[in-house]
Short mmCIF file of C-alpha atoms in Angstrom, two decimals:
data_model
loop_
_atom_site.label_atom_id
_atom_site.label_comp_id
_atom_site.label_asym_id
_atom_site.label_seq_id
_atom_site.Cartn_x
_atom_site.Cartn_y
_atom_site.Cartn_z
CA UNK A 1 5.84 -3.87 -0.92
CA UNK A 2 6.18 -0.33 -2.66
CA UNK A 3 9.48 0.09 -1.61
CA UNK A 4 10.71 -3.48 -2.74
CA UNK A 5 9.07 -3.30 -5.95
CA UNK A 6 10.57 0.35 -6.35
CA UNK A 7 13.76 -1.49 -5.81
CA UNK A 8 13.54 -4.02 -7.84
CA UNK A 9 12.76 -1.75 -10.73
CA UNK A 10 16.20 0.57 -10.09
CA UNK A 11 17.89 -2.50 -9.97
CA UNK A 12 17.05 -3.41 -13.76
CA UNK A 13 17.54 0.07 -14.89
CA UNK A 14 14.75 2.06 -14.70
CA UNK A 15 15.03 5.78 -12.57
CA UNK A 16 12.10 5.19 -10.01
CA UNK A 17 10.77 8.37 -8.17
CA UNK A 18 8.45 7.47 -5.29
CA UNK A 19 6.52 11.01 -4.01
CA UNK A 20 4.62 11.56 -0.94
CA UNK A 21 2.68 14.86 0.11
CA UNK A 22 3.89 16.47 3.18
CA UNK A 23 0.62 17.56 3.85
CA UNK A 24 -1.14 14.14 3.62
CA UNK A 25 -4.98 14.47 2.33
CA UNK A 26 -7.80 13.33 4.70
CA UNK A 27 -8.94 10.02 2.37
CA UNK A 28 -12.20 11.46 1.89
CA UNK A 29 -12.87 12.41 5.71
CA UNK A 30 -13.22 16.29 6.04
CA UNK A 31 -10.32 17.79 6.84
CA UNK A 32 -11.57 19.77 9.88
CA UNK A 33 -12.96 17.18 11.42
CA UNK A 34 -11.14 17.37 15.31
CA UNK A 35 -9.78 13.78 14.86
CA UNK A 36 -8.40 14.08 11.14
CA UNK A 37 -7.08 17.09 11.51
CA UNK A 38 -5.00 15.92 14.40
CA UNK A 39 -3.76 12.75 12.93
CA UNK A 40 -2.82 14.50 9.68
CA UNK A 41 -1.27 17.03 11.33
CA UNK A 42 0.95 14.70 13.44
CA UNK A 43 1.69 12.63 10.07
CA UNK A 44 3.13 16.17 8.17
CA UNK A 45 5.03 17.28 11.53
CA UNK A 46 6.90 13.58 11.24
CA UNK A 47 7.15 14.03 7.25
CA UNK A 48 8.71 17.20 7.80
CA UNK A 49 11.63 16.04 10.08
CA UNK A 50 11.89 12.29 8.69
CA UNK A 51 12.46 14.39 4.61
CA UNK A 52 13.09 11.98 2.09
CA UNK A 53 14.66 9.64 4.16
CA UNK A 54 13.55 5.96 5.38
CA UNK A 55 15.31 4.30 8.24
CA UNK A 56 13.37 0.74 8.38
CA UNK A 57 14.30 0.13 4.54
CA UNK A 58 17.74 0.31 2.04
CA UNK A 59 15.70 2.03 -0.46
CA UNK A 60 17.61 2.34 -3.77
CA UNK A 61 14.62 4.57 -5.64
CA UNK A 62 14.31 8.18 -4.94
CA UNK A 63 12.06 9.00 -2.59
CA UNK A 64 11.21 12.50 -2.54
CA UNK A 65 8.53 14.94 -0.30
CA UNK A 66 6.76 17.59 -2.18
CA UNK A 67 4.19 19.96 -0.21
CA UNK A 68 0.71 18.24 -1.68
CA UNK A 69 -0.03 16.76 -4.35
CA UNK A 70 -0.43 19.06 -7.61
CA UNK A 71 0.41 18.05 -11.04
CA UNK A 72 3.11 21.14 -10.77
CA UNK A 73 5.33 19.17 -8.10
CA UNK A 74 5.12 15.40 -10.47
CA UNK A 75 8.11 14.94 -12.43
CA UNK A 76 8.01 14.36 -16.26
CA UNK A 77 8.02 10.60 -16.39
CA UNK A 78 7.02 7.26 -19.03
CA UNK A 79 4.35 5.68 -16.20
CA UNK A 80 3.20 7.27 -13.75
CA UNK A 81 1.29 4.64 -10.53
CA UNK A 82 -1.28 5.55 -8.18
CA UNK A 83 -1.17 2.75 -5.53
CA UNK A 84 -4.07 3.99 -3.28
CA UNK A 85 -7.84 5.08 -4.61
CA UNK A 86 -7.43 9.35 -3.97
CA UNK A 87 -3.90 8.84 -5.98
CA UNK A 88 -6.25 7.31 -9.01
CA UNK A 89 -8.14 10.66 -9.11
CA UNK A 90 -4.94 12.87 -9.17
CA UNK A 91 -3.32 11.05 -11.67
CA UNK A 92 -6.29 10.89 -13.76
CA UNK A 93 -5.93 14.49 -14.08
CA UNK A 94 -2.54 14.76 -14.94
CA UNK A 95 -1.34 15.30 -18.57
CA UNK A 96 0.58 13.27 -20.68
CA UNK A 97 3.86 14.21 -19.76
CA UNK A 98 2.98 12.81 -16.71
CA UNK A 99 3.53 8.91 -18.13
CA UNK A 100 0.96 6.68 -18.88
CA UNK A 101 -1.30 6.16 -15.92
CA UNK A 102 -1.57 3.08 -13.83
CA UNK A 103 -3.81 2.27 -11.14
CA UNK A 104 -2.03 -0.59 -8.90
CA UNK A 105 -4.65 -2.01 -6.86
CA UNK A 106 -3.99 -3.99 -3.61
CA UNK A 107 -7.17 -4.10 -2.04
CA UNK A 108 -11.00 -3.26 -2.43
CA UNK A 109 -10.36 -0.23 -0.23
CA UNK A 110 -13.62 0.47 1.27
CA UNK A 111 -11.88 -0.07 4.66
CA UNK A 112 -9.85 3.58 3.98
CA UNK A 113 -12.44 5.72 2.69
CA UNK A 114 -15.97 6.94 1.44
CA UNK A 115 -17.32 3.87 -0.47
CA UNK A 116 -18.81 6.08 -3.11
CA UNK A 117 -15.73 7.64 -3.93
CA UNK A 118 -13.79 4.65 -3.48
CA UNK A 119 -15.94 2.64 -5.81
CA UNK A 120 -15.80 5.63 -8.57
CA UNK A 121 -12.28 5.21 -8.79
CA UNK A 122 -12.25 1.80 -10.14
CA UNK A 123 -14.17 3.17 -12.83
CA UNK A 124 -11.68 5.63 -14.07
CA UNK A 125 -9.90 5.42 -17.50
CA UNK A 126 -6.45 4.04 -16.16
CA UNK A 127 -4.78 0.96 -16.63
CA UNK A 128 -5.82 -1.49 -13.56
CA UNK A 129 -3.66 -3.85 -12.19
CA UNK A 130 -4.37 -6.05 -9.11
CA UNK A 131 -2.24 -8.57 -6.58
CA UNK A 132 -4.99 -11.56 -6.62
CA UNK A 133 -7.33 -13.90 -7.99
CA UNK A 134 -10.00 -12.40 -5.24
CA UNK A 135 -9.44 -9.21 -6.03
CA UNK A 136 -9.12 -9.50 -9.74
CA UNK A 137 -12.73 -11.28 -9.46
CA UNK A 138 -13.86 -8.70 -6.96
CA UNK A 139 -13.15 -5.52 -9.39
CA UNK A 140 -14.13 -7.37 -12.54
CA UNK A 141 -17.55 -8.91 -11.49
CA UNK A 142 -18.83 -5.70 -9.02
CA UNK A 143 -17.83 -2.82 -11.72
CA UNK A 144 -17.36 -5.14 -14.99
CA UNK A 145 -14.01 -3.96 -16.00
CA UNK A 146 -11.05 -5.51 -17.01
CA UNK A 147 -8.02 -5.77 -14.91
CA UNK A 148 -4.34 -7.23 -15.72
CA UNK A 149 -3.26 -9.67 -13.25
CA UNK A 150 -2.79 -10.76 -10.85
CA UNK A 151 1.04 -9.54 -9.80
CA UNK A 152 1.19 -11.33 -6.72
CA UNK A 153 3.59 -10.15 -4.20
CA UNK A 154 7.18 -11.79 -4.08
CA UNK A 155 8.85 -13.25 -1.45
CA UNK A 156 12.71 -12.10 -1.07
CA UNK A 157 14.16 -15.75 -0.38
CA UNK A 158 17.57 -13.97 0.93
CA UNK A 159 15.41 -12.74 3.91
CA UNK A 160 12.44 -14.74 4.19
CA UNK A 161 14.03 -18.57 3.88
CA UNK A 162 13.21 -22.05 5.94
CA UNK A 163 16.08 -23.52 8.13
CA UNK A 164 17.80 -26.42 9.38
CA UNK A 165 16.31 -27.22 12.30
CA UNK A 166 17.81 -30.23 13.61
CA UNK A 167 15.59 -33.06 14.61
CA UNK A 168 16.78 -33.95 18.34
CA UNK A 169 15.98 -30.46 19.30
CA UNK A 170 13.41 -29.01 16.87
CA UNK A 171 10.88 -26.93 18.13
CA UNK A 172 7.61 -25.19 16.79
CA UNK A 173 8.13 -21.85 15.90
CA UNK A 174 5.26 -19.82 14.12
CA UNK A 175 5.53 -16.26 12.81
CA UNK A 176 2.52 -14.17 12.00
CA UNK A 177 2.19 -10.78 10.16
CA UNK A 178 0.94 -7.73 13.22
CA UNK A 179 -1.46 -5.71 12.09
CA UNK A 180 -4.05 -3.57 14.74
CA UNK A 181 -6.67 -3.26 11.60
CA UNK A 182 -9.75 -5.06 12.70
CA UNK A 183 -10.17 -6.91 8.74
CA UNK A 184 -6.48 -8.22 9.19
CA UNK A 185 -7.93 -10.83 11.45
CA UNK A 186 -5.31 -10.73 14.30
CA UNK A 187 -7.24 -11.25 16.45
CA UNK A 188 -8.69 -14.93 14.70
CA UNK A 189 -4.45 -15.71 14.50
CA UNK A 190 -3.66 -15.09 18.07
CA UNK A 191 -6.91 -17.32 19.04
CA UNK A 192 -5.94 -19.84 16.65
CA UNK A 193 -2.15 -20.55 17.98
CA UNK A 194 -3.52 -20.62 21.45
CA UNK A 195 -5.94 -23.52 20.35
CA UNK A 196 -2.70 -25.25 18.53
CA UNK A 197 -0.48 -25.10 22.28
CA UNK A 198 -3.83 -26.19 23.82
CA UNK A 199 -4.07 -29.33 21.15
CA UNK A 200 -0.15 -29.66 21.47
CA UNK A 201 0.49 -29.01 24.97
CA UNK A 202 2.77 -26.75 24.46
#
């Protein structure tokens, strides 16, 4: 959703940067921990030879790899977006040639990190913006802040439409987001379409 809202920005106008570390940080986890070490190592090697380049998406906004995240390596800019809780501590410390600071928050993100730290971040002095009622509730009532919102996600009709489906040979067709995080609920999906071709028959 990043990406698409990057895109939809460039499209209006606006020069839209989108930076990533190549040496991604640990999300609170110590770094030489066996396990984190590994996976963040794999995730630089594939930064390194995938540079500023994604093959999944047509990004239109410039996406660009610096080595780690330090205020040096952030471009002068108007607003500058953390979209993930460590990001809301970096950019707090960035100056005001930096942009105005944004926090753009898409989940209570417990799930990806210390809950102390985690938690502390919704407290800092940025602007807050959330993606739903629950979370908007969520943030307000647990830390009693205010939060603009919510900015649900879109839905981009030219990809994402319903058909024609003729009625002499219609079928049931059901599509489900894939996820392997536990808190997704995959797991609850996959048991609920097997009850519906139990019910169904089919």
């Amino acid at each position: 959703s990043t990406f698409e809202i990057a895109n939809r920005l460039s499209q209006r106008g606006h020069l839209v940067n989108i930076l990533y570390p190549l040496f991604p940080g640990a999300s609170g986890k110590k770094w030489y921990n066996p396990k984190t070490f590994l996976s963040r190592s794999k995730l630089a090697v594939h930064n390194l030879f995938s540079m500023n380049k994604v093959k999944w998406f047509e990004l239109k906004a410039n996406l660009i790899c610096i080595p780690f995240m330090n205020k040096k390596w952030i471009p002068p800019a108007d607003i500058i977006v953390a979209t993930w809780w460590e990001q809301a501590f970096f950019i707090n410390e960035c100056d005001k040639t930096k942009g105005e600071k944004v926090y753009f928050i898409r989940h209570y993100e417990i799930w990806g990190g210390p809950i102390d730290l985690v938690n502390r971040s919704y407290g800092l002095p940025l602007y807050k913006m959330v993606t739903s009622k629950w979370l908007k509730n969520t943030i307000e009532s647990k830390f009693n802040i205010n939060v603009m919102g919510p900015f649900p996600n879109g839905i981009d009709t030219s990809v994402f439409f319903k058909e024609t489906v003729s009625r002499n040979n219609a079928c049931i067709r059901i599509g489900m987001l894939y996820r392997r995080i536990r808190w997704k609920g995959m797991r609850e999906g996959i048991e609920a379409i097997i009850e519906v071709q139990k019910k169904h028959d089919i």
